[in-house]
Structure formats: C-alpha cells, structure tokens
Coordinates of C-alpha atoms and ligand atoms in Angstrom, one line a residue:
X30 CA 143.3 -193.3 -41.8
X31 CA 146.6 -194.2 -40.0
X32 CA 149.5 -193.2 -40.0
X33 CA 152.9 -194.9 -39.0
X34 CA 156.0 -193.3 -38.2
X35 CA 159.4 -194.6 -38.1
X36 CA 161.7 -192.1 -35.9
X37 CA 164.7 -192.6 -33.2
X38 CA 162.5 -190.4 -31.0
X39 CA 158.8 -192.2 -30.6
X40 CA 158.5 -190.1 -27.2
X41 CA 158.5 -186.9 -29.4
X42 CA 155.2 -187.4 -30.3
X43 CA 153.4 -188.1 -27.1
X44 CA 152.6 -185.0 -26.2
X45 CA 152.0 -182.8 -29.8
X46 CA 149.7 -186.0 -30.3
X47 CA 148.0 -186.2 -26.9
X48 CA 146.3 -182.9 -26.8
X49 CA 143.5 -180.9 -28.8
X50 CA 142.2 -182.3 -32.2
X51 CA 145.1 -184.7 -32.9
X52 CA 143.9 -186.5 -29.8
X53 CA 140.6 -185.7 -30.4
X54 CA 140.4 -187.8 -33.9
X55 CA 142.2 -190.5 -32.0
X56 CA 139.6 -190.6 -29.7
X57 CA 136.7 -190.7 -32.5
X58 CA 138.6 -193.1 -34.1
X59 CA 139.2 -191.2 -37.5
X60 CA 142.7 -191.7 -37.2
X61 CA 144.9 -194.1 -35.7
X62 CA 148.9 -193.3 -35.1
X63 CA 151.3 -195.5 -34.3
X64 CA 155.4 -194.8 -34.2
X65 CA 157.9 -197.4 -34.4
X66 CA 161.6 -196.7 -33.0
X67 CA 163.8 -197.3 -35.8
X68 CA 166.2 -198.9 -33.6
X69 CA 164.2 -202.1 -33.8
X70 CA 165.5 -202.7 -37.4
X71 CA 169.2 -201.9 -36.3
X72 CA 171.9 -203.5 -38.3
X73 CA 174.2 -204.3 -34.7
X74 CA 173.5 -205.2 -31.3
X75 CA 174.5 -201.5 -29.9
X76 CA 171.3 -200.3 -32.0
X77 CA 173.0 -198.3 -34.7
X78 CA 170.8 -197.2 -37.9
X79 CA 173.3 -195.0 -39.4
X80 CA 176.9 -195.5 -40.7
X81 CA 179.6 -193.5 -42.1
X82 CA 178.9 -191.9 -45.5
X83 CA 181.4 -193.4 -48.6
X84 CA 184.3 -191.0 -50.0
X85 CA 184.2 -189.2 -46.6
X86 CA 182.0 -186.0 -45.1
X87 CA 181.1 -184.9 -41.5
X88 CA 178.3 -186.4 -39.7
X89 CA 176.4 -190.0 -40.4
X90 CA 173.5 -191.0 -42.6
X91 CA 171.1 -192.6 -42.1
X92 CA 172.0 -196.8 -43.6
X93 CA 169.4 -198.4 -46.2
X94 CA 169.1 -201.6 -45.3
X95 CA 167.7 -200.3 -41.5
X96 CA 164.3 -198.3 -43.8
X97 CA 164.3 -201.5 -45.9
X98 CA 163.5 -203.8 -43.0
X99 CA 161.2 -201.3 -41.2
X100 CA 158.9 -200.5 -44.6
X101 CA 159.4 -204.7 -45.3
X102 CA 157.7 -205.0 -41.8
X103 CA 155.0 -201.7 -41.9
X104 CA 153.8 -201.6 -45.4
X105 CA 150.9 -202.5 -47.2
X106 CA 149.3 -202.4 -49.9
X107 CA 147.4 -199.1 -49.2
X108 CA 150.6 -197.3 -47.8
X109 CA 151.9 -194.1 -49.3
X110 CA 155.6 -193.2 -47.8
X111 CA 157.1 -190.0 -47.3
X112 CA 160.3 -189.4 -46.1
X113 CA 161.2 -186.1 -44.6
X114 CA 163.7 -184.2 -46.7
X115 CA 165.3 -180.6 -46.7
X116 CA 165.7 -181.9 -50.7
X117 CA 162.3 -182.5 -51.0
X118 CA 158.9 -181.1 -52.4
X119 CA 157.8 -178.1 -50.2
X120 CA 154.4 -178.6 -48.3
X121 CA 151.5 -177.3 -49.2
X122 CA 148.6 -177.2 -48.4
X123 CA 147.2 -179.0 -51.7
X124 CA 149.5 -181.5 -50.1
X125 CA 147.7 -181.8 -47.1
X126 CA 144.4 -182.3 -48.9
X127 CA 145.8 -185.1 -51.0
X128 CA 147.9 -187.0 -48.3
X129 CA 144.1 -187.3 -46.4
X130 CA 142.9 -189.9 -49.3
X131 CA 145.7 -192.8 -48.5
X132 CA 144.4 -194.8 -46.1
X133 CA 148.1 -195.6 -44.9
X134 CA 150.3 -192.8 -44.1
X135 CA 154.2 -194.1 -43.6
X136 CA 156.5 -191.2 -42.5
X137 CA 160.1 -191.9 -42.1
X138 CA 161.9 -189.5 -39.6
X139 CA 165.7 -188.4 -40.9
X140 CA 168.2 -187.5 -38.3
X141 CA 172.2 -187.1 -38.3
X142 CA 173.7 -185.3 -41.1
X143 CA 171.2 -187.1 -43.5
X144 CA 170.1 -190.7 -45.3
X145 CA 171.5 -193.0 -47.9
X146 CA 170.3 -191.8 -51.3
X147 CA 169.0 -195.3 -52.0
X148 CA 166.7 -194.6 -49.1
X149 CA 165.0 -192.3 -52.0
X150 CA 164.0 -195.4 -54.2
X151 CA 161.6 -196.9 -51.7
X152 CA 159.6 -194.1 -50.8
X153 CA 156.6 -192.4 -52.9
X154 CA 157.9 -189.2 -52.3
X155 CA 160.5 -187.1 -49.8
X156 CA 158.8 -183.8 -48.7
X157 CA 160.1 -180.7 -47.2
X158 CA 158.3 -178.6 -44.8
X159 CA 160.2 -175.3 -46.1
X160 CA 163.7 -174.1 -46.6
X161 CA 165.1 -174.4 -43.6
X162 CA 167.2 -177.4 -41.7
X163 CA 165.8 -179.1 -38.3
X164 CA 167.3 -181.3 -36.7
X165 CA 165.1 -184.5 -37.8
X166 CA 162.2 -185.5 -39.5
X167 CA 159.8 -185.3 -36.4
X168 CA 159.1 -181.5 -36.2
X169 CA 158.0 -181.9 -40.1
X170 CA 155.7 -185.0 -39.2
X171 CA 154.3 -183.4 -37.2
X172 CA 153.4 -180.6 -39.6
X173 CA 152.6 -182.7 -42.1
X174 CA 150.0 -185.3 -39.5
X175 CA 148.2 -181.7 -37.7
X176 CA 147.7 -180.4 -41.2
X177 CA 145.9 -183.3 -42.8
X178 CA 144.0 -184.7 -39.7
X179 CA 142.3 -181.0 -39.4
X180 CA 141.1 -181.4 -42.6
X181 CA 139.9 -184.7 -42.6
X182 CA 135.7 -184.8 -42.3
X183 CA 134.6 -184.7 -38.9
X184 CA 137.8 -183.8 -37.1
X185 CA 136.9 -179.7 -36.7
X186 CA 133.9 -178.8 -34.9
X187 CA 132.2 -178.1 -38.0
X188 CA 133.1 -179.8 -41.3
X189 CA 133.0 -176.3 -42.8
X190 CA 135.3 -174.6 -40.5
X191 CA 138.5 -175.6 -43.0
X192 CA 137.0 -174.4 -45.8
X193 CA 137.2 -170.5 -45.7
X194 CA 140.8 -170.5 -44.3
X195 CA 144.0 -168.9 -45.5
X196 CA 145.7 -171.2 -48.9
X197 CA 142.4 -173.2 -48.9
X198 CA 141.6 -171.4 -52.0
X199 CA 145.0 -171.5 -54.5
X200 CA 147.0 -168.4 -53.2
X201 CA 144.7 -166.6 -50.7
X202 CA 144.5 -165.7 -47.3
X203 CA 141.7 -165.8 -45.1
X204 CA 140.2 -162.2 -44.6
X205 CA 140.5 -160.2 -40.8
X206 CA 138.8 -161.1 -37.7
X207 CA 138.0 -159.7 -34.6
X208 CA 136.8 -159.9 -31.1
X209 CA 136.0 -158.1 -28.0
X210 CA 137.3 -155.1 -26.9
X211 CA 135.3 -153.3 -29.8
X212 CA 137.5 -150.9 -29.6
X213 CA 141.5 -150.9 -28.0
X214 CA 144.0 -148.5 -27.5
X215 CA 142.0 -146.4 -30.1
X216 CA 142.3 -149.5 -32.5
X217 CA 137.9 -149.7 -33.6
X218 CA 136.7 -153.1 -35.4
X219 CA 135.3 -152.6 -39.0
X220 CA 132.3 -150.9 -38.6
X221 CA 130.8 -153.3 -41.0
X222 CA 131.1 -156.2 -38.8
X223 CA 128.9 -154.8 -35.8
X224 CA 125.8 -153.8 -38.4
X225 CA 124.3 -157.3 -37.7
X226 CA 123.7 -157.4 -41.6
X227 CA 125.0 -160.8 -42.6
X228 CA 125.2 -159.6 -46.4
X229 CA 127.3 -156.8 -46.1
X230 CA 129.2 -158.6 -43.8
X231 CA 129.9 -161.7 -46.4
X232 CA 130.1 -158.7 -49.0
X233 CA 133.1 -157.2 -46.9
X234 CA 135.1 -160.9 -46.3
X235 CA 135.0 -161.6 -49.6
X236 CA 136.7 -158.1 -50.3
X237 CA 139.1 -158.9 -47.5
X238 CA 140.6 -162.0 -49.0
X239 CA 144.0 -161.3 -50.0
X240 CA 146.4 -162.8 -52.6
X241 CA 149.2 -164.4 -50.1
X242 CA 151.9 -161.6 -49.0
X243 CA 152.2 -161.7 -45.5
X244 CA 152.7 -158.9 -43.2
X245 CA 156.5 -158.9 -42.8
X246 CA 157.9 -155.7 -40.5
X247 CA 161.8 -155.9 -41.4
X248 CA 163.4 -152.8 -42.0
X249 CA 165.5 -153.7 -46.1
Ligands
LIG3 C1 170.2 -182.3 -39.9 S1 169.0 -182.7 -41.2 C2 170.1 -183.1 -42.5 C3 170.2 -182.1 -43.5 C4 171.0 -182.4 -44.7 N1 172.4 -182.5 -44.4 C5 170.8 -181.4 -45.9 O1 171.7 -180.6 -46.0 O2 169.8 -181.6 -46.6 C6 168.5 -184.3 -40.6 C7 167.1 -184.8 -41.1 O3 166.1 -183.9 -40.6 C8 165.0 -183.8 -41.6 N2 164.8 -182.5 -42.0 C9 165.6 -181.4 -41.7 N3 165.1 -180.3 -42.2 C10 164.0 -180.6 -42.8 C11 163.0 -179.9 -43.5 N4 163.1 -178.6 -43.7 N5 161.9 -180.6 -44.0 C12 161.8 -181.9 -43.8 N6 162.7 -182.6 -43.1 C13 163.8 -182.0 -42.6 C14 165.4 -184.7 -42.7 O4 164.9 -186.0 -42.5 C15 166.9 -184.7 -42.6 O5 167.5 -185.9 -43.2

C-alpha cells in the first residue's frame, strides 16, 4: 500500500514515520510513504499555494488550481484522496479498516485559515479526526496513516494482536489489563487473572468488555 501526502511541512513526518511500526512496515515493505511539498505546484515564483478568500474574511485558503496540479501529477487509477477537514466525516475506526483496501492512499494537508471549496470536488472524501481545530492537516495524517498501517496484516507482531482491541468490535472497549506489581499501594490484580485457568480467564474478559464510555474525572 502507499500512501502520498501533499503538505507545506514534508519534515513533519520524518520523525512520527521513522520510528516503531510505521518504520517497521516501511522496512518490510508493506507500505511505502512518500510526501510531496505542495510548494512544488505553486501558482508564483515566491512559492505561494494560498490566496486571499473572495467577499473578504481573515486568514488565506488554501487556492484550487495548486491541489489540481499536485493530484494531476500523483494520482492514479488506484488512488483514493482524502483531504483533511474540521468539516469532514469523523474517524473511525471502521475508517481505518476500509482506507487499508486502496492500494493508493492520497492525503492532502490543509493549513491557513482553510481551502477553496472547489478543492472538495476532487477528493473522494474530506475527513475529520474529531471536533477540534489544529493547525493543519499533518497531525490528522498522521492519525489517520498509524491507524491503518497497524492494522494492516503483518504489521503487529501477531496478526491477531488488533483484533481484541478497544472499537474493533462496533462500540466496545477492550477489557482491563494488568502487570507486575501484583499488588500496589493496596491496589490487588483480579484475582481471576493469577488462577492460571485460561477459561475463566477468557470467561472474565469477555465480561470485562464494555460498551464505549470512557472514564472521564471532571467535576459537572
Ligand atoms: C486552522 S485549520 C482551518 C479551520 C477552518 N477555518 C474551519 O473552521 O474549519 C487548517 C487546516 O487544518 C486541518 N485541520 C484542522 N483541524 C482538523 C481536524 N480536526 N481534522 C482534520 N483536519 C483538520 C484542515 O486541513 C484545515 O483546513
């Protein structure tokens, strides 16, 4: 699978993408990244991408005819294009899971106060990483890459390590783990778990998994 990504920051993703499994499915060859700096498809000699928004506003968007040249130049055929959004479709991750069949990944990195809107008619889809504002698209294709690369087979240590984990069943959270000290500041692991008795153990995680509703410690 590869993934391209078109972003005025390419050096963001040298180190996120040089370390642990993202480098590690480089290295196998499952995945192959490559970022382009948008400033290549510039529509002046200074290296400008964005422009003034029509009927007036604060901040600059991102111009159309910049991501027209850059998809004319990346895509093909097999590409699927995303570009990162606030507006768009929250991530998931079902999303994650289905993003890993493409065989081309195109991610176009916002920035500034935002894009043309015709931007919107050349990409499959724009997709938000949750309802929040960041400064550009990077962080969020970042998120997006991490979370489908884990999941594609024979990135994790074991092919089954993704499958028992928190949303990869619709709406559920992976059930409590521990580890040594057995017992801290009075705190004891489930008795259950040092019996040795791998049913009752399975009996107890499958008990343990929880409809999503995260531990939240805010005083209303
Ligand atoms: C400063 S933001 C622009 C926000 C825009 N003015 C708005 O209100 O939706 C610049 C770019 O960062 C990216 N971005 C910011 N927040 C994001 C999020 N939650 N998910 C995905 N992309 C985001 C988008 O590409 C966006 O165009």
């Amino acid at each position: 699978m590869k993934f391209d990504i078109v972003t005025l920051f390419p050096k963001m993703f040298d180190s996120p993408f040089g370390e642990s499994m993202i480098k590690r499915a480089v290295d196998k060859k499952i995945i192959e990244i490559k970022t382009h700096d948008m400033r290549q498809w510039a529509w002046n000699s200074y290296g400008a991408v964005d422009d003034k928004p029509y009927g007036g506003g604060i901040g600059m968007l991102i111009r159309v005819d910049v991501v027209d040249k850059a998809l004319k130049e990346i895509k093909n055929k097999n590409s699927h294009v995303i570009l990162t959004s606030a507006r768009g479709k929250r991530f998931t991750h079902r999303d994650a899971e289905r993003l890993g069949k493409y065989e081309n990944v195109i991610i176009i990195c916002g920035h500034y106060e935002g894009y043309d809107q015709r931007i919107s008619d050349l990409v499959d889809e724009e997709i938000s990483i949750g309802d929040y504002i960041l400064t550009g698209g990077e962080i969020p294709a970042m998120v997006m890459i991490d979370s489908i690369v884990r999941l594609l087979p024979g990135v994790l240590g074991k092919d089954d390590s993704s499958k028992d984990e928190s949303h990869s069943s619709e709406g559920y959270i992976e059930y409590p783990q521990y580890t040594r000290p057995e017992i801290y500041e009075g705190k004891k692991v489930p008795e259950v778990l040092l019996s040795g008795n791998p049913i009752l153990i399975k009996e107890w995680q499958k008990q343990q998994l929880k409809p999503v509703k995260p531990k939240v410690n805010i005083p209303s």
